Amino acid sequence: MKRTVGAWRGPRFRRPAAHSHPSFIDIGEAQMQISSQQASAIVAAGEARAKAIGVRANIAVLDGAAHLKAFSRMDGALLGSIDIALGKARTAALFGMSTETVGEFCRPGGTSPGLELTNGVLVVFAGGVPLRDPGGALLGAVGVSGGAVAQDLDIAQAAAAALPA
């Protein structure tokens, strides 16, 4: 198949006219979005907590569609944990629950063994936390990696707390 290189021309799928199909839901308008200002505040809160406990962390904030909204690699943070932070945020965003909760489903004897191998591989240990609006709607997720698992969770929870309730 021939591939062309050129200017990006927008999404591959055109948005149908509103209500053109009975099953059409315009999630772009109905779904709450996390703002770049909120994402930056979440990263800043995570960095502050990481500095307070002496961890050099990678912190990823994804929107509700699991796309990157903000990212920080603190000075000295492990390069190998960049992907882990992104994976934790992605796992939490895809399932709308903390990564360690998703991990409970994957454990031997759990209800969904092998789940961690789906969706391009999930990261199912602590450090990914969903972000929700005051009404409980999923806005996105934050993922942290760089310290011990308990430290990553601590930083992620502090970061998530920066989102106004």
CSV table of C-alpha atoms in Angstrom, one decimal:
chain,number,residue,atom,x,y,z
A,1,MET,CA,0.0,0.0,0.0
A,2,LYS,CA,1.4,3.4,-1.0
A,3,ARG,CA,1.7,5.9,1.8
A,4,THR,CA,1.8,9.6,1.2
A,5,VAL,CA,3.4,12.2,3.4
A,6,GLY,CA,1.8,15.6,3.5
A,7,ALA,CA,-0.1,18.0,5.6
A,8,TRP,CA,-2.4,16.5,8.1
A,9,ARG,CA,-6.0,16.9,7.0
A,10,GLY,CA,-7.8,16.3,10.2
A,11,PRO,CA,-9.5,13.2,11.6
A,12,ARG,CA,-10.0,10.2,9.4
A,13,PHE,CA,-13.6,10.0,10.3
A,14,ARG,CA,-15.8,12.9,9.5
A,15,ARG,CA,-18.3,13.9,12.1
A,16,PRO,CA,-21.8,13.3,10.9
A,17,ALA,CA,-24.3,16.0,11.2
A,18,ALA,CA,-25.9,16.0,14.6
A,19,HIS,CA,-28.7,13.5,15.0
A,20,SER,CA,-28.1,12.2,11.5
A,21,HIS,CA,-28.4,8.6,12.9
A,22,PRO,CA,-30.4,7.5,15.8
A,23,SER,CA,-27.4,5.9,17.5
A,24,PHE,CA,-25.1,8.9,17.0
A,25,ILE,CA,-23.9,10.5,20.2
A,26,ASP,CA,-21.7,13.5,19.9
A,27,ILE,CA,-19.2,12.6,22.6
A,28,GLY,CA,-17.1,15.7,21.8
A,29,GLU,CA,-19.8,17.9,23.2
A,30,ALA,CA,-21.4,15.6,25.7
A,31,GLN,CA,-18.1,14.4,27.4
A,32,MET,CA,-16.5,16.6,29.9
A,33,GLN,CA,-13.0,17.6,29.0
A,34,ILE,CA,-10.0,18.2,31.2
A,35,SER,CA,-8.5,21.6,30.5
A,36,SER,CA,-4.8,22.2,29.9
A,37,GLN,CA,-4.9,24.5,32.9
A,38,GLN,CA,-6.3,21.6,35.1
A,39,ALA,CA,-3.8,19.2,33.6
A,40,SER,CA,-0.9,21.5,34.4
A,41,ALA,CA,-2.1,22.0,38.0
A,42,ILE,CA,-2.3,18.2,38.4
A,43,VAL,CA,1.3,17.8,37.1
A,44,ALA,CA,2.5,20.6,39.4
A,45,ALA,CA,0.8,19.0,42.4
A,46,GLY,CA,2.4,15.7,41.6
A,47,GLU,CA,5.8,17.3,41.2
A,48,ALA,CA,5.4,19.1,44.6
A,49,ARG,CA,4.5,15.8,46.3
A,50,ALA,CA,7.3,13.9,44.6
A,51,LYS,CA,9.9,16.5,45.7
A,52,ALA,CA,8.5,16.4,49.2
A,53,ILE,CA,9.1,12.7,49.5
A,54,GLY,CA,12.4,12.7,47.5
A,55,VAL,CA,11.2,10.9,44.3
A,56,ARG,CA,12.1,11.9,40.8
A,57,ALA,CA,9.0,10.9,38.9
A,58,ASN,CA,7.4,10.9,35.5
A,59,ILE,CA,3.8,12.2,35.6
A,60,ALA,CA,1.3,11.8,32.8
A,61,VAL,CA,-2.1,13.3,32.5
A,62,LEU,CA,-4.5,11.9,29.9
A,63,ASP,CA,-7.9,13.0,28.9
A,64,GLY,CA,-11.1,10.9,29.0
A,65,ALA,CA,-10.2,9.4,25.6
A,66,ALA,CA,-6.8,8.3,26.9
A,67,HIS,CA,-4.9,10.9,24.9
A,68,LEU,CA,-2.0,12.8,26.4
A,69,LYS,CA,-2.9,16.2,27.9
A,70,ALA,CA,0.2,16.9,30.0
A,71,PHE,CA,3.5,15.2,30.9
A,72,SER,CA,6.5,15.9,33.2
A,73,ARG,CA,9.7,14.1,33.4
A,74,MET,CA,11.3,15.5,36.5
A,75,ASP,CA,15.1,16.0,36.4
A,76,GLY,CA,16.7,12.6,37.1
A,77,ALA,CA,13.6,10.6,36.6
A,78,LEU,CA,14.2,7.2,35.1
A,79,LEU,CA,13.8,7.0,31.3
A,80,GLY,CA,12.3,3.6,31.6
A,81,SER,CA,9.5,4.8,33.8
A,82,ILE,CA,8.2,7.2,31.1
A,83,ASP,CA,6.3,4.4,29.4
A,84,ILE,CA,5.1,3.0,32.8
A,85,ALA,CA,3.7,6.4,33.8
A,86,LEU,CA,1.9,6.7,30.5
A,87,GLY,CA,0.7,3.1,30.8
A,88,LYS,CA,-0.7,3.6,34.3
A,89,ALA,CA,-2.6,6.7,33.2
A,90,ARG,CA,-3.9,4.9,30.1
A,91,THR,CA,-5.1,1.9,32.1
A,92,ALA,CA,-6.9,4.1,34.6
A,93,ALA,CA,-8.5,6.2,31.8
A,94,LEU,CA,-9.6,3.1,29.9
A,95,PHE,CA,-11.2,1.4,32.8
A,96,GLY,CA,-12.2,4.4,34.9
A,97,MET,CA,-10.6,2.9,38.0
A,98,SER,CA,-7.2,2.9,39.7
A,99,THR,CA,-4.6,0.6,38.2
A,100,GLU,CA,-4.3,-1.5,41.4
A,101,THR,CA,-8.1,-2.1,41.2
A,102,VAL,CA,-7.7,-3.3,37.6
A,103,GLY,CA,-4.8,-5.5,38.8
A,104,GLU,CA,-7.2,-7.3,41.2
A,105,PHE,CA,-9.1,-8.6,38.2
A,106,CYS,CA,-5.8,-9.9,36.7
A,107,ARG,CA,-4.5,-11.8,39.7
A,108,PRO,CA,-4.4,-15.6,39.7
A,109,GLY,CA,-7.9,-16.6,40.7
A,110,GLY,CA,-9.3,-13.1,39.7
A,111,THR,CA,-12.3,-12.7,37.5
A,112,SER,CA,-10.3,-11.7,34.4
A,113,PRO,CA,-6.9,-13.4,34.1
A,114,GLY,CA,-5.1,-12.1,31.0
A,115,LEU,CA,-6.8,-8.8,31.1
A,116,GLU,CA,-3.5,-7.1,31.5
A,117,LEU,CA,-2.5,-8.3,28.0
A,118,THR,CA,-5.4,-6.5,26.3
A,119,ASN,CA,-5.5,-3.0,25.0
A,120,GLY,CA,-1.8,-3.0,24.0
A,121,VAL,CA,-0.8,-4.2,27.5
A,122,LEU,CA,-2.1,-2.6,30.7
A,123,VAL,CA,-0.1,-1.5,33.7
A,124,VAL,CA,-1.9,-3.0,36.7
A,125,PHE,CA,0.1,-1.9,39.7
A,126,ALA,CA,-0.5,1.2,41.8
A,127,GLY,CA,0.2,4.7,40.5
A,128,GLY,CA,-2.7,5.3,38.0
A,129,VAL,CA,-5.7,7.2,39.3
A,130,PRO,CA,-8.8,8.2,37.4
A,131,LEU,CA,-9.8,11.9,37.3
A,132,ARG,CA,-13.5,12.7,37.8
A,133,ASP,CA,-15.6,15.8,37.8
A,134,PRO,CA,-17.8,16.7,40.9
A,135,GLY,CA,-20.6,14.7,39.3
A,136,GLY,CA,-18.5,11.6,38.9
A,137,ALA,CA,-17.9,11.8,35.2
A,138,LEU,CA,-14.6,10.5,34.0
A,139,LEU,CA,-12.3,13.4,32.8
A,140,GLY,CA,-9.1,11.4,32.4
A,141,ALA,CA,-6.4,9.9,34.5
A,142,VAL,CA,-3.0,10.6,36.0
A,143,GLY,CA,-0.2,8.0,36.0
A,144,VAL,CA,3.0,8.2,38.0
A,145,SER,CA,6.2,6.2,37.9
A,146,GLY,CA,9.7,6.7,39.2
A,147,GLY,CA,9.6,5.6,42.8
A,148,ALA,CA,8.5,2.5,44.7
A,149,VAL,CA,4.9,1.5,44.0
A,150,ALA,CA,3.6,3.0,47.2
A,151,GLN,CA,5.4,6.3,46.4
A,152,ASP,CA,3.9,6.4,42.9
A,153,LEU,CA,0.5,5.9,44.4
A,154,ASP,CA,1.1,8.7,46.9
A,155,ILE,CA,2.2,11.1,44.2
A,156,ALA,CA,-0.7,10.2,41.9
A,157,GLN,CA,-3.3,10.7,44.7
A,158,ALA,CA,-1.7,14.1,45.5
A,159,ALA,CA,-1.8,15.0,41.9
A,160,ALA,CA,-5.4,13.9,41.4
A,161,ALA,CA,-6.4,16.0,44.5
A,162,ALA,CA,-5.4,19.1,42.6
A,163,LEU,CA,-8.5,18.7,40.4
A,164,PRO,CA,-11.3,20.8,42.0
A,165,ALA,CA,-14.0,18.6,43.6
